[in-house]
Short mmCIF file of C-alpha atoms in Angstrom, two decimals:
data_model
loop_
_atom_site.label_atom_id
_atom_site.label_comp_id
_atom_site.label_asym_id
_atom_site.label_seq_id
_atom_site.Cartn_x
_atom_site.Cartn_y
_atom_site.Cartn_z
CA MET C 1 -18.43 -59.58 61.59
CA LEU C 2 -18.49 -55.22 62.20
CA ASP C 3 -18.49 -53.01 58.96
CA ILE C 4 -15.33 -50.34 59.89
CA PRO C 5 -15.44 -48.15 56.47
CA LEU C 6 -11.85 -46.42 55.28
CA PRO C 7 -10.92 -43.25 56.21
CA LEU C 8 -10.88 -41.06 52.49
CA PRO C 9 -7.65 -40.21 50.85
CA ALA C 10 -7.60 -36.49 52.24
CA PRO C 11 -7.62 -33.51 49.54
CA ASP C 12 -4.75 -32.08 48.17
CA LEU C 13 -4.81 -29.03 49.20
CA LYS C 14 -1.80 -27.56 47.79
CA ARG C 15 -3.06 -28.88 44.32
CA SER C 16 -6.38 -27.57 44.46
CA ASP C 17 -5.10 -24.54 46.06
CA ASP C 18 -1.97 -23.63 42.67
CA ALA C 19 -5.64 -24.01 40.37
CA GLY C 20 -7.29 -21.37 41.49
CA ALA C 21 -4.19 -19.36 42.01
CA GLU C 22 -3.68 -19.91 38.55
CA ARG C 23 -7.20 -19.44 37.67
CA ARG C 24 -7.52 -15.43 39.34
CA ALA C 25 -4.06 -14.65 38.52
CA ALA C 26 -5.58 -15.25 34.84
CA VAL C 27 -8.00 -12.24 34.87
CA PRO C 28 -6.25 -9.38 35.82
CA SER C 29 -3.32 -10.40 33.30
CA THR C 30 -5.69 -9.80 30.61
CA ALA C 31 -7.67 -6.83 31.86
CA VAL C 32 -3.83 -5.68 31.73
CA VAL C 33 -3.29 -6.62 28.02
CA GLY C 34 -6.56 -4.89 27.07
CA ILE C 35 -5.42 -2.03 29.38
CA PHE C 36 -2.22 -1.97 27.37
CA ILE C 37 -3.32 -2.02 24.28
CA ILE C 38 -6.43 0.97 25.01
CA LEU C 39 -3.04 3.37 26.40
CA LEU C 40 -1.26 2.40 23.06
CA LEU C 41 -3.55 3.46 20.71
CA ALA C 42 -4.25 6.43 22.11
CA ALA C 43 -0.85 7.37 22.87
CA ILE C 44 0.09 6.44 18.79
CA GLN C 45 -2.95 9.15 18.21
CA TYR C 46 -1.77 11.84 20.71
CA ALA C 47 1.62 11.70 19.30
CA ARG C 48 0.96 11.63 15.54
CA GLU C 49 2.88 14.67 15.34
CA PHE C 50 5.81 13.50 16.36
CA LEU C 51 5.74 9.52 15.53
CA LEU C 52 4.70 10.22 11.79
CA PRO C 53 7.49 11.85 10.46
CA VAL C 54 10.04 9.26 12.47
CA VAL C 55 7.63 6.01 10.49
CA VAL C 56 8.29 7.93 7.42
CA ALA C 57 11.94 8.58 7.80
CA LEU C 58 12.20 4.67 9.02
CA LEU C 59 10.57 3.57 5.52
CA LEU C 60 12.72 6.48 3.37
CA PHE C 61 15.93 4.61 5.09
CA PHE C 62 15.32 1.57 4.10
CA VAL C 63 14.36 2.95 0.44
CA PHE C 64 17.66 4.45 0.78
CA VAL C 65 20.19 2.80 2.36
CA PRO C 66 20.75 -0.14 -0.81
CA LEU C 67 21.51 2.98 -2.69
CA GLN C 68 24.07 5.09 0.13
CA ARG C 69 26.21 1.42 0.09
CA ARG C 70 26.39 1.04 -3.30
CA ALA C 71 28.02 4.19 -3.28
CA GLN C 72 30.11 3.39 -0.23
CA ARG C 73 31.36 0.40 -1.88
CA ILE C 74 33.13 2.62 -4.66
CA GLY C 75 34.95 4.51 -2.53
CA LEU C 76 32.20 7.37 -1.45
CA PRO C 77 31.73 8.51 1.96
CA GLY C 78 28.67 7.53 3.84
CA SER C 79 27.92 11.17 5.64
CA GLY C 80 28.08 12.61 1.88
CA VAL C 81 26.02 9.96 -0.26
CA ALA C 82 23.59 11.13 2.84
CA ALA C 83 23.81 14.45 2.45
CA VAL C 84 23.04 14.20 -1.34
CA LEU C 85 20.36 12.26 -0.93
CA VAL C 86 18.30 14.05 1.57
CA LEU C 87 19.12 17.12 -0.78
CA SER C 88 18.01 15.93 -3.59
CA LEU C 89 14.70 14.48 -2.00
CA LEU C 90 14.10 17.64 -0.24
CA MET C 91 15.04 20.00 -3.72
CA GLY C 92 12.23 17.55 -5.40
CA ILE C 93 9.87 18.20 -2.60
CA ALA C 94 10.86 22.01 -2.62
CA ALA C 95 10.06 22.09 -6.51
CA ILE C 96 6.46 20.59 -6.13
CA PHE C 97 5.35 22.90 -3.85
CA PHE C 98 7.24 26.05 -5.41
CA LEU C 99 5.01 25.00 -8.98
CA LEU C 100 2.09 24.23 -7.53
CA SER C 101 1.76 27.41 -4.66
CA GLY C 102 1.33 29.24 -7.65
CA PRO C 103 -1.79 27.75 -8.52
CA ILE C 104 -3.36 27.01 -5.02
CA MET C 105 -3.00 30.59 -4.47
CA GLU C 106 -5.30 31.29 -7.26
CA VAL C 107 -7.35 28.76 -5.83
CA ALA C 108 -7.21 30.17 -2.29
CA ASN C 109 -8.22 34.02 -3.89
CA ASN C 110 -10.98 32.95 -5.21
CA LEU C 111 -12.01 30.62 -3.07
CA PRO C 112 -15.89 31.80 -2.47
CA ASP C 113 -17.09 32.16 -6.55
CA ILE C 114 -15.33 28.62 -6.81
CA VAL C 115 -17.50 27.40 -4.25
CA ARG C 116 -20.97 29.16 -5.70
CA ASP C 117 -19.64 27.65 -9.07
CA ILE C 118 -19.77 24.11 -8.00
CA THR C 119 -23.24 25.10 -5.54
CA ALA C 120 -24.54 25.99 -9.29
CA ARG C 121 -23.28 23.60 -11.17
CA ILE C 122 -24.37 20.18 -8.84
CA GLU C 123 -28.37 22.25 -8.94
CA ALA C 124 -27.70 22.27 -12.51
CA ALA C 125 -26.73 18.30 -12.56
CA ARG C 126 -29.64 18.27 -9.95
CA ASP C 127 -31.70 19.27 -12.90
CA VAL C 128 -30.70 17.50 -15.16
CA PHE C 129 -30.81 14.88 -14.12
CA LEU C 130 -34.59 14.95 -13.18
CA ALA C 131 -35.08 16.24 -16.57
CA VAL C 132 -33.80 12.81 -17.85
CA ILE C 133 -35.95 11.07 -15.24
CA GLN C 134 -39.24 13.01 -16.41
CA ASN C 135 -38.77 12.19 -20.18
CA PHE C 136 -38.01 8.45 -19.66
CA ARG C 137 -41.46 8.37 -17.73
CA ALA C 138 -43.09 10.43 -20.16
CA GLY C 139 -41.79 8.41 -23.19
CA ALA C 140 -40.81 12.05 -24.57
CA GLU C 141 -37.44 12.90 -26.41
CA ASN C 142 -35.72 16.41 -25.20
CA ASP C 143 -32.54 17.78 -26.06
CA ILE C 144 -30.67 17.38 -22.12
CA PRO C 145 -29.16 20.67 -21.08
CA ASP C 146 -25.86 21.56 -20.06
CA LEU C 147 -24.40 21.91 -16.71
CA ARG C 148 -24.16 25.44 -16.84
CA PRO C 149 -25.77 27.20 -13.90
CA ALA C 150 -29.17 29.19 -14.19
CA ARG C 151 -31.14 27.99 -11.03
CA ILE C 152 -29.53 29.50 -8.55
CA ALA C 153 -28.96 33.07 -10.02
CA GLU C 154 -32.70 32.81 -10.54
CA ASP C 155 -34.04 31.41 -7.42
CA GLY C 156 -32.91 32.96 -4.08
CA GLU C 157 -34.04 30.43 -1.65
CA ASN C 158 -31.08 28.72 -1.69
CA GLY C 159 -29.15 31.69 -0.02
CA ASP C 160 -28.99 30.32 3.18
CA GLU C 161 -27.78 26.91 1.90
CA GLU C 162 -25.28 28.67 -0.13
CA ASP C 163 -23.57 30.86 2.37
CA ASP C 164 -23.08 28.09 4.71
CA LEU C 165 -21.48 26.33 2.64
CA LEU C 166 -19.26 28.43 1.38
CA MET C 167 -18.82 29.36 5.24
CA SER C 168 -18.21 25.38 6.08
CA THR C 169 -15.87 25.46 3.27
CA VAL C 170 -13.86 28.49 3.99
CA SER C 171 -12.83 27.51 7.93
CA GLY C 172 -11.77 24.14 6.31
CA ALA C 173 -9.50 26.09 4.20
CA LEU C 174 -8.54 28.30 6.80
CA LEU C 175 -7.53 25.29 9.06
CA TYR C 176 -5.99 23.37 6.93
CA LEU C 177 -3.81 26.79 6.30
CA THR C 178 -3.07 26.76 10.08
CA GLU C 179 -1.37 23.41 10.42
CA THR C 180 0.85 24.19 7.19
CA PRO C 181 3.72 25.33 9.90
CA ALA C 182 3.45 21.87 11.62
CA MET C 183 3.24 19.97 8.22
CA VAL C 184 6.29 21.57 6.99
CA ALA C 185 8.25 21.20 10.37
CA GLN C 186 7.41 17.50 10.45
CA VAL C 187 8.61 17.40 6.86
CA ILE C 188 12.01 19.47 7.82
CA PHE C 189 12.47 16.72 11.16
CA ALA C 190 11.62 13.66 9.01
CA LEU C 191 14.39 14.58 6.66
CA VAL C 192 17.07 15.76 8.93
CA LEU C 193 16.59 12.43 10.70
CA LEU C 194 16.31 10.47 7.46
CA PHE C 195 19.89 12.23 7.35
CA PHE C 196 21.29 10.50 10.86
CA LEU C 197 20.11 7.06 9.72
CA LEU C 198 21.53 7.20 6.98
CA SER C 199 24.94 8.69 7.50
CA SER C 200 24.63 6.10 10.80
CA SER C 201 23.58 2.99 9.39
CA ASP C 202 26.86 0.79 9.09
CA LEU C 203 27.17 1.79 13.13
CA ILE C 204 22.90 0.91 13.83
CA TYR C 205 23.74 -2.45 12.15
CA LEU C 206 26.29 -3.03 14.12
CA LYS C 207 24.91 -2.19 17.54
CA ILE C 208 21.64 -4.46 16.62
CA ILE C 209 24.05 -7.24 15.53
CA GLN C 210 26.12 -6.91 19.11
CA SER C 211 22.86 -7.36 20.75
CA PHE C 212 22.71 -10.71 20.30
CA ASP C 213 25.04 -13.76 21.81
CA GLY C 214 26.85 -16.25 19.77
CA PHE C 215 27.96 -15.75 16.99
CA GLY C 216 24.86 -18.16 14.82
CA GLU C 217 22.51 -15.48 16.30
CA LYS C 218 23.92 -12.47 14.81
CA ARG C 219 25.14 -14.35 11.17
CA ALA C 220 21.15 -14.21 11.65
CA ALA C 221 20.31 -10.91 13.04
CA LEU C 222 22.94 -9.47 10.07
CA THR C 223 20.65 -11.50 7.71
CA ALA C 224 17.77 -10.80 8.18
CA LEU C 225 18.56 -6.98 8.70
CA ARG C 226 19.33 -7.26 5.19
CA GLU C 227 15.92 -9.35 3.68
CA VAL C 228 14.08 -6.84 5.27
CA GLU C 229 16.35 -4.11 3.65
CA ARG C 230 16.40 -5.51 0.29
CA ASN C 231 12.68 -6.82 0.35
CA LEU C 232 11.01 -3.33 2.72
CA GLY C 233 13.02 -1.29 0.38
CA GLY C 234 12.78 -3.16 -3.10
CA TYR C 235 8.55 -2.86 -2.17
CA LEU C 236 8.51 0.64 -1.51
CA GLY C 237 10.81 1.38 -4.19
CA THR C 238 9.00 -0.40 -6.89
CA VAL C 239 5.93 1.04 -5.54
CA SER C 240 7.08 5.10 -6.10
CA LEU C 241 8.16 4.37 -9.67
CA ILE C 242 4.92 2.85 -10.45
CA ASN C 243 2.85 5.54 -9.00
CA ALA C 244 5.46 8.15 -10.32
CA GLY C 245 4.44 6.91 -13.96
CA LEU C 246 0.99 6.81 -12.69
CA GLY C 247 1.57 10.49 -12.15
CA VAL C 248 2.94 11.28 -15.26
CA SER C 249 0.59 9.78 -17.09
CA ILE C 250 -2.77 11.26 -15.31
CA GLY C 251 -0.88 14.43 -15.63
CA LEU C 252 -0.80 14.31 -19.54
CA ALA C 253 -4.01 12.89 -19.80
CA MET C 254 -5.56 16.03 -17.79
CA TRP C 255 -3.39 18.35 -20.11
CA ALA C 256 -4.60 17.33 -23.84
CA LEU C 257 -8.28 17.05 -22.31
CA GLY C 258 -7.63 20.56 -21.42
CA MET C 259 -8.11 20.84 -17.57
CA PRO C 260 -6.48 22.99 -15.59
CA VAL C 261 -3.33 22.43 -13.26
CA PRO C 262 -2.66 19.37 -14.73
CA LEU C 263 0.53 19.45 -12.71
CA LEU C 264 -1.57 19.41 -9.65
CA PHE C 265 -3.62 15.96 -11.02
CA ALA C 266 -0.43 14.28 -11.50
CA VAL C 267 1.09 15.12 -8.18
CA LEU C 268 -2.51 13.86 -6.33
CA ALA C 269 -2.48 10.82 -8.29
CA PHE C 270 0.78 9.75 -7.20
CA LEU C 271 0.32 10.22 -3.20
CA LEU C 272 -3.30 9.10 -3.96
CA ASN C 273 -1.96 5.78 -5.24
CA PHE C 274 -0.30 5.05 -2.71
CA ILE C 275 -3.89 4.10 -0.79
CA PRO C 276 -5.23 0.72 -1.88
CA TYR C 277 -8.83 0.62 -3.30
CA LEU C 278 -9.93 4.32 -2.05
CA GLY C 279 -6.96 6.16 -3.65
CA ALA C 280 -8.03 5.51 -7.31
CA VAL C 281 -12.11 6.07 -5.86
CA MET C 282 -10.68 9.80 -4.60
CA GLY C 283 -8.77 10.34 -8.04
CA VAL C 284 -11.34 9.79 -9.79
CA VAL C 285 -14.53 11.57 -7.85
CA LEU C 286 -11.82 14.54 -7.86
CA ALA C 287 -10.70 14.84 -11.36
CA SER C 288 -15.34 14.47 -12.69
CA VAL C 289 -15.89 17.12 -9.42
CA VAL C 290 -13.47 19.78 -11.20
CA ALA C 291 -14.57 18.67 -14.86
CA LEU C 292 -18.01 20.06 -13.71
CA LEU C 293 -16.42 22.98 -13.08
CA TRP C 294 -14.80 23.57 -15.90
CA PHE C 295 -16.61 21.94 -18.41
CA ASN C 296 -20.63 22.98 -19.44
CA THR C 297 -20.72 19.13 -20.99
CA LEU C 298 -22.18 16.12 -19.53
CA SER C 299 -20.02 14.51 -21.92
CA SER C 300 -16.48 16.10 -20.96
CA VAL C 301 -17.30 15.36 -17.21
CA LEU C 302 -17.99 11.61 -18.12
CA LEU C 303 -14.81 11.61 -20.07
CA VAL C 304 -12.24 12.79 -17.71
CA GLY C 305 -13.57 10.36 -15.45
CA GLY C 306 -13.36 7.84 -17.51
CA VAL C 307 -9.92 8.32 -18.06
CA TYR C 308 -8.92 8.66 -14.60
CA LEU C 309 -10.49 5.63 -14.33
CA LEU C 310 -8.99 3.72 -17.15
CA LEU C 311 -5.48 4.58 -16.24
CA THR C 312 -5.93 3.71 -12.62
CA SER C 313 -7.47 0.18 -13.89
CA LEU C 314 -4.79 -0.14 -15.57
CA GLU C 315 -1.87 0.78 -13.16
CA GLY C 316 -3.83 -2.29 -10.25
CA GLN C 317 -5.09 -4.79 -12.66
CA LEU C 318 -1.97 -4.59 -15.25
CA ILE C 319 1.53 -2.99 -14.09
CA THR C 320 1.79 -3.65 -10.38
CA PRO C 321 1.02 -6.96 -10.33
CA ALA C 322 3.10 -7.68 -13.62
CA PHE C 323 6.54 -6.12 -11.84
CA LEU C 324 5.95 -6.22 -7.72
CA ALA C 325 6.74 -9.81 -6.74
CA LYS C 326 4.08 -12.40 -5.78
CA ARG C 327 5.86 -12.83 -2.45
CA LEU C 328 4.90 -8.82 -1.14
CA ARG C 329 1.11 -9.40 -2.68
CA MET C 330 -0.84 -8.42 0.95
CA ASN C 331 -4.02 -9.66 2.07
CA THR C 332 -6.78 -7.22 0.39
CA VAL C 333 -9.23 -7.55 3.50
CA LEU C 334 -6.03 -6.68 6.20
CA VAL C 335 -4.96 -3.95 2.86
CA PHE C 336 -8.90 -2.42 3.36
CA LEU C 337 -8.85 -2.51 7.34
CA SER C 338 -5.20 -1.39 8.21
CA VAL C 339 -6.22 2.00 5.53
CA ALA C 340 -9.19 2.22 7.51
CA PHE C 341 -7.95 1.81 11.12
CA TRP C 342 -4.03 4.17 9.94
CA ALA C 343 -7.26 6.89 8.39
CA TRP C 344 -9.12 6.30 11.86
CA MET C 345 -5.70 7.05 13.77
CA TRP C 346 -3.47 9.25 11.22
CA SER C 347 -6.35 11.21 8.84
CA PHE C 348 -5.12 10.79 5.00
CA LEU C 349 -1.29 10.86 5.79
CA GLY C 350 -2.08 7.42 7.72
CA MET C 351 -3.50 6.43 4.80
CA LEU C 352 -0.50 6.96 2.91
CA ILE C 353 1.84 5.22 4.75
CA ALA C 354 -0.84 2.42 5.82
CA VAL C 355 0.93 -0.70 3.80
CA PRO C 356 3.90 -0.06 4.18
CA ILE C 357 3.71 0.02 7.62
CA LEU C 358 1.90 -3.59 6.60
CA VAL C 359 5.01 -4.68 4.43
CA ALA C 360 7.00 -4.13 6.91
CA LEU C 361 5.40 -5.84 9.75
CA ARG C 362 4.86 -9.03 6.75
CA VAL C 363 8.61 -8.94 5.89
CA ILE C 364 10.17 -8.67 9.58
CA ALA C 365 7.66 -11.31 10.38
CA GLU C 366 8.64 -14.12 8.19
CA GLN C 367 12.47 -13.12 9.73
CA VAL C 368 11.35 -14.38 12.89
CA PRO C 369 10.10 -17.73 13.85
CA ARG C 370 7.49 -17.32 16.07
CA TRP C 371 6.02 -14.59 14.01
CA HIS C 372 5.16 -16.94 10.27
CA VAL C 373 1.45 -17.71 11.62
CA PHE C 374 1.74 -14.13 11.41
CA ALA C 375 3.05 -13.61 7.89
CA ASN C 376 1.38 -16.17 6.77
CA LEU C 377 -2.10 -13.74 7.58
CA LEU C 378 -0.58 -11.17 5.95
CA SER C 379 0.23 -12.96 2.63
CA GLY C 380 -2.26 -12.27 -0.33
CA SER C 381 -0.60 -15.76 -2.22
CA ALA C 382 -2.96 -17.69 -3.52
CA ALA C 383 -3.47 -20.75 -1.76
CA GLN C 384 -5.36 -24.00 -2.13
CA LEU C 385 -8.23 -25.51 0.70
CA PRO C 386 -7.70 -29.14 1.41
CA ALA C 387 -10.11 -31.10 0.34
CA THR C 388 -12.47 -31.85 3.22
CA SER C 389 -11.83 -35.49 3.17
CA GLU C 390 -8.21 -34.24 4.72
CA LEU C 391 -9.81 -32.21 6.99
CA GLU C 392 -12.28 -35.15 8.34
CA MET C 393 -10.98 -36.71 11.65
CA PRO C 394 -9.65 -40.12 10.65
CA PRO C 395 -11.47 -43.25 11.20
CA SER C 396 -10.81 -44.48 15.50
CA ARG C 397 -9.56 -47.71 15.86
CA PRO C 398 -11.96 -50.60 18.04
CA SER C 399 -10.52 -50.61 21.08
CA ASP C 400 -9.27 -54.15 22.71
CA ALA C 401 -12.30 -54.54 25.06
CA ASP C 402 -14.98 -55.19 21.57
#
């Protein structure tokens, strides 16, 4: 009997071709997404002068639109309320700049002397530190000298270093002065855009709702807008009031301690407190440096830095957690990364709006069902990890063959 081989089944060429095409298409699509992200980041950084006032205007819109709506309910026109709000904000900014213009011009005129004095005091502080170490090693108890500049006036070897530091400081100050007109233009652009947003808030909401189909989707869109408005506006309003209170407290404390220009410290404390973690450190360092320039004793310098640190610690550990809703607290790791990212993209002004942008993304993600995982990642609410036994795989059931 002959063994006749049976014919093998023909391979499914169509299925293999489809699988290969999918694999080949996956690589270009991934590359396209990566290139798109790189180009998007470059565009955001390149268009900073335009995007920054737009983002600020949108954030302020969610803060002021509830006030405008309440005013409209009592019969006031929306455009008039928007004009009053924007003009009030403009007058507040102009008043702060007017009060600070005198001290800032005085500092600019005396900048060379200030730089030399700071350099001399830093050298004197270094001598104090070295003297303390030497006395500690020798076991002697000598009087610690004050921080008055004595070494630089006698030592002429550091003249070149002083000149280099002076030139770099002056060039940096001139660079900021040359950017002042552009900053003023950005402020005006943001306020004008804020006026148009507030005066057209009902029309904007109506157009967004009309873009959805069906009554259920329109109602969900309106609910999402109201929720974003309530949460984001509430967060920004609460944080702004807390920062304003901190600025007033630090300004009064600096005035009581005899620091120069306490109003400047109040404004800086208000702005720096929008930057989590790094803002308090920057404020303490700045206050300590100015105290080092202004006072002649180490105890006064430590007192100024300690008071600033105490007030910011009380605000961060007690006041803000008590007034800020728990559901709006953010993941600390992502907050730090957001501050670092926007500092890299938009420098100091990016640091100021980093957390509000993150809060806005979280509030929006909470309203989109597909983005709930992202919203949970941004959340800073404490959650207990499941037990190890709950994460283990259930034991496999014996098969019928066994």
